[in-house]
Amino acid sequence: FEIKTVYNSGVQTLDEVYFNSYTTSGSTNDGRFIFKVDEVEMGRFLDSGITWNGFGAFNNYVSALDTTASSATEGGKLILLANDGAAMGDDHRLGVIEFQGAEDGSSTYSTGARIQAICRDAWDGSNNDADLEFYTTDGTTESKVLTLDADKLATFTGDVKIDGNLTNNEIVITNTTTSSATQGGSLKLVADDDQVLADNHRLGVIEFQSREVGNGMIGYSATGNIQTGARIQAIADAAWSTTEN
């Protein structure tokens, strides 16, 4: 074991301190560093990297730097790993990212949002199904607002607002509330520029479109050549008010 210091050239200013371990063994992780507090292991420096037990606090940010030549499989990586020595169970959590802040001057931390990965089934060598869940906090209550599941289905627990275009092969709107005369899947087209809707202004439109120039044809454009064959629209026949819609 060696502790070595390096000084700046020409001046007695400490520049670097090196901690080295040496071993004649060819076994992996021989010569490791182990850190304990009150006889409880807190971390290890191994051949393969560093492992820490318990909570770790870092000021400002954490950076994962990959100096390997860039490729489709390289880049900094963050792994949240659950391993208690047994296979993951159904509905068990793989890991979580929490966004927290102080709610008072006494460093009382609260969670404003979180993202977590949940096993959808018991895991084995042929099944690693997992869902990704997004939570936000309203007041002090955390609620799940979006689930991206193993079947590539995105499920929102509330209304979905879209500013701009929505492009998809199929859109399914499901209402899981007990059926009644007022329930069922609902599609709303809303015009809201923060002003009263004027006479002859459009509330919304459904357009049926397709391409008029195919790939390989003269004038083809990957982002153009889409035309409307039919449409359904709603038009105000008078200026709107609290008594006129």
Short mmCIF file of C-alpha atoms in Angstrom, two decimals:
data_model
loop_
_atom_site.label_atom_id
_atom_site.label_comp_id
_atom_site.label_asym_id
_atom_site.label_seq_id
_atom_site.Cartn_x
_atom_site.Cartn_y
_atom_site.Cartn_z
CA PHE A 1 0.00 0.00 0.00
CA GLU A 2 1.34 3.44 -0.91
CA ILE A 3 0.35 7.05 -0.31
CA LYS A 4 2.22 9.35 -2.70
CA THR A 5 2.17 13.13 -3.01
CA VAL A 6 2.96 15.18 -6.12
CA TYR A 7 3.97 18.85 -5.90
CA ASN A 8 3.82 21.59 -8.52
CA SER A 9 7.12 22.11 -10.32
CA GLY A 10 9.36 24.74 -8.74
CA VAL A 11 7.11 25.53 -5.77
CA GLN A 12 6.21 23.76 -2.52
CA THR A 13 2.52 23.54 -3.40
CA LEU A 14 0.78 20.20 -3.05
CA ASP A 15 -0.83 19.24 -6.36
CA GLU A 16 -2.04 15.64 -6.07
CA VAL A 17 -2.23 12.77 -3.59
CA TYR A 18 -2.20 9.17 -4.84
CA PHE A 19 -3.48 6.13 -2.93
CA ASN A 20 -2.16 2.91 -4.50
CA SER A 21 -2.54 -0.76 -3.62
CA TYR A 22 -0.24 -3.44 -5.01
CA THR A 23 -0.76 -7.20 -5.18
CA THR A 24 0.95 -10.13 -6.89
CA SER A 25 -2.40 -11.95 -7.11
CA GLY A 26 -4.12 -12.28 -10.45
CA SER A 27 -7.57 -12.56 -8.86
CA THR A 28 -10.18 -9.88 -9.58
CA ASN A 29 -10.56 -7.14 -6.96
CA ASP A 30 -7.51 -8.11 -4.88
CA GLY A 31 -6.00 -5.00 -3.34
CA ARG A 32 -9.42 -3.39 -2.89
CA PHE A 33 -10.15 -0.39 -0.63
CA ILE A 34 -12.97 -0.81 1.88
CA PHE A 35 -14.36 2.13 3.92
CA LYS A 36 -16.22 1.56 7.18
CA VAL A 37 -17.88 3.93 9.68
CA ASP A 38 -18.63 2.53 13.18
CA GLU A 39 -17.72 -0.89 11.78
CA VAL A 40 -20.41 -0.58 9.10
CA GLU A 41 -19.22 -0.82 5.51
CA MET A 42 -20.04 2.33 3.55
CA GLY A 43 -18.19 1.78 0.28
CA ARG A 44 -15.60 -0.10 -1.77
CA PHE A 45 -13.08 0.70 -4.49
CA LEU A 46 -12.84 -2.37 -6.76
CA ASP A 47 -11.17 -3.18 -10.07
CA SER A 48 -14.52 -2.66 -11.79
CA GLY A 49 -15.50 0.62 -10.09
CA ILE A 50 -16.82 2.12 -6.88
CA THR A 51 -19.79 0.92 -4.83
CA TRP A 52 -21.43 2.91 -2.00
CA ASN A 53 -23.98 1.79 0.56
CA GLY A 54 -26.70 4.09 1.85
CA PHE A 55 -27.38 7.74 1.07
CA GLY A 56 -24.85 9.84 -0.83
CA ALA A 57 -25.08 13.63 -1.17
CA PHE A 58 -23.35 15.57 -3.94
CA ASN A 59 -23.27 19.33 -4.38
CA ASN A 60 -24.85 20.73 -7.58
CA TYR A 61 -24.63 17.75 -9.93
CA VAL A 62 -23.40 14.21 -10.65
CA SER A 63 -21.60 13.52 -13.92
CA ALA A 64 -21.08 10.14 -15.62
CA LEU A 65 -18.23 10.52 -18.12
CA ASP A 66 -17.50 7.89 -20.78
CA THR A 67 -14.17 8.50 -22.53
CA THR A 68 -14.55 5.49 -24.84
CA ALA A 69 -14.87 6.35 -28.54
CA SER A 70 -18.51 7.33 -29.10
CA SER A 71 -20.85 4.81 -30.71
CA ALA A 72 -24.45 3.58 -30.58
CA THR A 73 -23.64 1.64 -27.37
CA GLU A 74 -21.38 4.10 -25.52
CA GLY A 75 -22.06 7.20 -23.43
CA GLY A 76 -22.40 8.03 -19.74
CA LYS A 77 -24.68 5.60 -17.92
CA LEU A 78 -26.73 5.72 -14.73
CA ILE A 79 -27.86 2.34 -13.38
CA LEU A 80 -30.41 2.03 -10.55
CA LEU A 81 -30.01 -1.57 -9.41
CA ALA A 82 -32.13 -3.65 -7.00
CA ASN A 83 -30.50 -6.86 -5.78
CA ASP A 84 -31.41 -8.50 -2.46
CA GLY A 85 -30.09 -11.90 -3.58
CA ALA A 86 -33.45 -13.07 -4.93
CA ALA A 87 -35.32 -12.60 -8.22
CA MET A 88 -37.47 -9.50 -8.53
CA GLY A 89 -41.11 -10.05 -7.62
CA ASP A 90 -44.28 -8.86 -9.31
CA ASP A 91 -44.97 -5.17 -8.59
CA HIS A 92 -41.56 -4.72 -6.95
CA ARG A 93 -39.64 -1.52 -7.66
CA LEU A 94 -36.40 -1.61 -9.66
CA GLY A 95 -35.41 1.99 -8.95
CA VAL A 96 -36.68 5.53 -8.56
CA ILE A 97 -35.62 9.10 -9.32
CA GLU A 98 -37.10 11.67 -6.93
CA PHE A 99 -37.11 15.44 -7.42
CA GLN A 100 -36.97 17.07 -3.99
CA GLY A 101 -36.63 20.50 -2.43
CA ALA A 102 -36.79 22.20 0.96
CA GLU A 103 -40.29 23.18 2.11
CA ASP A 104 -39.05 25.33 5.01
CA GLY A 105 -35.91 26.91 6.48
CA SER A 106 -35.07 23.77 8.49
CA SER A 107 -34.02 21.60 5.52
CA THR A 108 -37.23 19.58 5.53
CA TYR A 109 -37.21 17.93 2.12
CA SER A 110 -40.35 17.03 0.17
CA THR A 111 -40.86 15.29 -3.16
CA GLY A 112 -42.40 17.29 -6.01
CA ALA A 113 -42.20 14.54 -8.64
CA ARG A 114 -40.73 11.08 -9.20
CA ILE A 115 -40.12 8.54 -11.91
CA GLN A 116 -39.94 4.87 -11.03
CA ALA A 117 -39.64 1.47 -12.72
CA ILE A 118 -41.93 -1.33 -11.47
CA CYS A 119 -41.76 -5.03 -12.34
CA ARG A 120 -45.01 -6.13 -13.95
CA ASP A 121 -44.44 -9.83 -13.31
CA ALA A 122 -42.08 -11.98 -11.28
CA TRP A 123 -38.73 -11.95 -13.08
CA ASP A 124 -36.86 -14.93 -14.47
CA GLY A 125 -34.50 -15.69 -17.35
CA SER A 126 -37.21 -15.16 -19.97
CA ASN A 127 -39.35 -12.41 -18.43
CA ASN A 128 -38.11 -8.96 -17.43
CA ASP A 129 -41.35 -7.02 -17.98
CA ALA A 130 -41.39 -3.57 -16.37
CA ASP A 131 -43.51 -0.43 -16.40
CA LEU A 132 -42.22 3.14 -16.08
CA GLU A 133 -44.41 5.34 -13.85
CA PHE A 134 -44.45 9.13 -13.56
CA TYR A 135 -45.78 10.88 -10.42
CA THR A 136 -46.42 14.54 -9.63
CA THR A 137 -47.40 16.24 -6.36
CA ASP A 138 -50.50 18.41 -5.89
CA GLY A 139 -50.37 20.05 -2.48
CA THR A 140 -48.77 17.21 -0.52
CA THR A 141 -50.40 14.32 -2.41
CA GLU A 142 -48.35 12.33 -4.92
CA SER A 143 -50.39 10.95 -7.81
CA LYS A 144 -49.48 8.74 -10.73
CA VAL A 145 -50.11 10.71 -13.94
CA LEU A 146 -48.55 8.51 -16.64
CA THR A 147 -47.57 4.86 -17.08
CA LEU A 148 -45.45 3.59 -19.98
CA ASP A 149 -45.94 -0.16 -19.84
CA ALA A 150 -44.14 -3.20 -21.20
CA ASP A 151 -46.66 -3.49 -24.06
CA LYS A 152 -45.66 0.00 -25.36
CA LEU A 153 -48.92 1.47 -24.08
CA ALA A 154 -48.97 4.97 -22.58
CA THR A 155 -51.75 5.41 -20.01
CA PHE A 156 -52.60 8.86 -18.65
CA THR A 157 -54.65 9.00 -15.46
CA GLY A 158 -56.08 12.43 -16.28
CA ASP A 159 -56.94 14.53 -19.30
CA VAL A 160 -54.38 14.90 -22.08
CA LYS A 161 -53.75 18.35 -23.55
CA ILE A 162 -51.94 18.53 -26.89
CA ASP A 163 -50.60 21.80 -28.28
CA GLY A 164 -49.70 21.00 -31.89
CA ASN A 165 -50.09 17.89 -34.02
CA LEU A 166 -50.55 14.35 -32.76
CA THR A 167 -49.31 11.70 -35.19
CA ASN A 168 -50.09 8.03 -34.58
CA ASN A 169 -51.47 4.99 -36.40
CA GLU A 170 -54.32 4.60 -33.94
CA ILE A 171 -55.69 6.60 -31.03
CA VAL A 172 -57.84 4.79 -28.46
CA ILE A 173 -59.66 6.75 -25.75
CA THR A 174 -60.74 4.58 -22.82
CA ASN A 175 -62.94 5.63 -19.93
CA THR A 176 -62.74 3.15 -17.04
CA THR A 177 -65.37 4.97 -14.94
CA THR A 178 -68.55 2.97 -14.34
CA SER A 179 -70.67 3.37 -17.46
CA SER A 180 -73.62 5.76 -17.38
CA ALA A 181 -75.48 8.25 -19.56
CA THR A 182 -72.63 10.75 -19.06
CA GLN A 183 -69.59 8.45 -19.25
CA GLY A 184 -67.69 6.85 -22.12
CA GLY A 185 -64.62 7.73 -24.17
CA SER A 186 -64.46 11.43 -24.99
CA LEU A 187 -62.61 13.43 -27.64
CA LYS A 188 -62.58 17.22 -27.22
CA LEU A 189 -61.38 19.71 -29.84
CA VAL A 190 -60.94 23.02 -28.01
CA ALA A 191 -60.32 26.48 -29.46
CA ASP A 192 -58.98 28.74 -26.73
CA ASP A 193 -56.88 31.83 -27.51
CA ASP A 194 -58.04 33.43 -24.23
CA GLN A 195 -60.63 35.45 -26.14
CA VAL A 196 -64.38 35.05 -26.74
CA LEU A 197 -65.11 32.94 -29.82
CA ALA A 198 -66.31 35.18 -32.63
CA ASP A 199 -69.06 34.63 -35.20
CA ASN A 200 -68.05 32.26 -38.03
CA HIS A 201 -64.89 31.13 -36.19
CA ARG A 202 -64.04 27.46 -36.14
CA LEU A 203 -64.25 25.42 -32.92
CA GLY A 204 -62.44 22.37 -34.28
CA VAL A 205 -61.97 20.12 -37.28
CA ILE A 206 -61.38 16.47 -38.17
CA GLU A 207 -59.58 16.06 -41.50
CA PHE A 208 -59.19 12.89 -43.57
CA GLN A 209 -55.87 13.07 -45.40
CA SER A 210 -53.50 11.06 -47.55
CA ARG A 211 -50.50 11.42 -49.86
CA GLU A 212 -50.96 12.54 -53.46
CA VAL A 213 -47.35 11.90 -54.61
CA GLY A 214 -45.68 8.57 -53.77
CA ASN A 215 -42.07 7.73 -53.01
CA GLY A 216 -40.04 7.65 -56.23
CA MET A 217 -42.45 9.90 -58.13
CA ILE A 218 -41.55 13.36 -59.42
CA GLY A 219 -42.29 16.01 -56.81
CA TYR A 220 -42.19 13.57 -53.89
CA SER A 221 -41.53 15.10 -50.47
CA ALA A 222 -41.12 13.07 -47.28
CA THR A 223 -42.81 15.80 -45.25
CA GLY A 224 -45.23 17.12 -47.88
CA ASN A 225 -47.71 15.97 -50.55
CA ILE A 226 -50.39 15.32 -47.91
CA GLN A 227 -53.82 16.56 -48.99
CA THR A 228 -57.29 16.59 -47.47
CA GLY A 229 -60.02 14.48 -49.03
CA ALA A 230 -62.78 15.35 -46.55
CA ARG A 231 -63.29 17.10 -43.25
CA ILE A 232 -65.80 17.59 -40.46
CA GLN A 233 -65.78 20.91 -38.67
CA ALA A 234 -67.78 22.95 -36.19
CA ILE A 235 -68.32 26.69 -36.85
CA ALA A 236 -69.79 29.27 -34.47
CA ASP A 237 -72.90 30.89 -36.03
CA ALA A 238 -72.76 33.84 -33.62
CA ALA A 239 -70.34 35.48 -31.24
CA TRP A 240 -70.22 33.42 -28.06
CA SER A 241 -71.29 34.63 -24.61
CA THR A 242 -72.55 33.16 -21.37
CA THR A 243 -76.00 32.82 -22.99
CA GLU A 244 -74.99 32.08 -26.60
CA ASN A 245 -73.02 29.03 -27.72
#
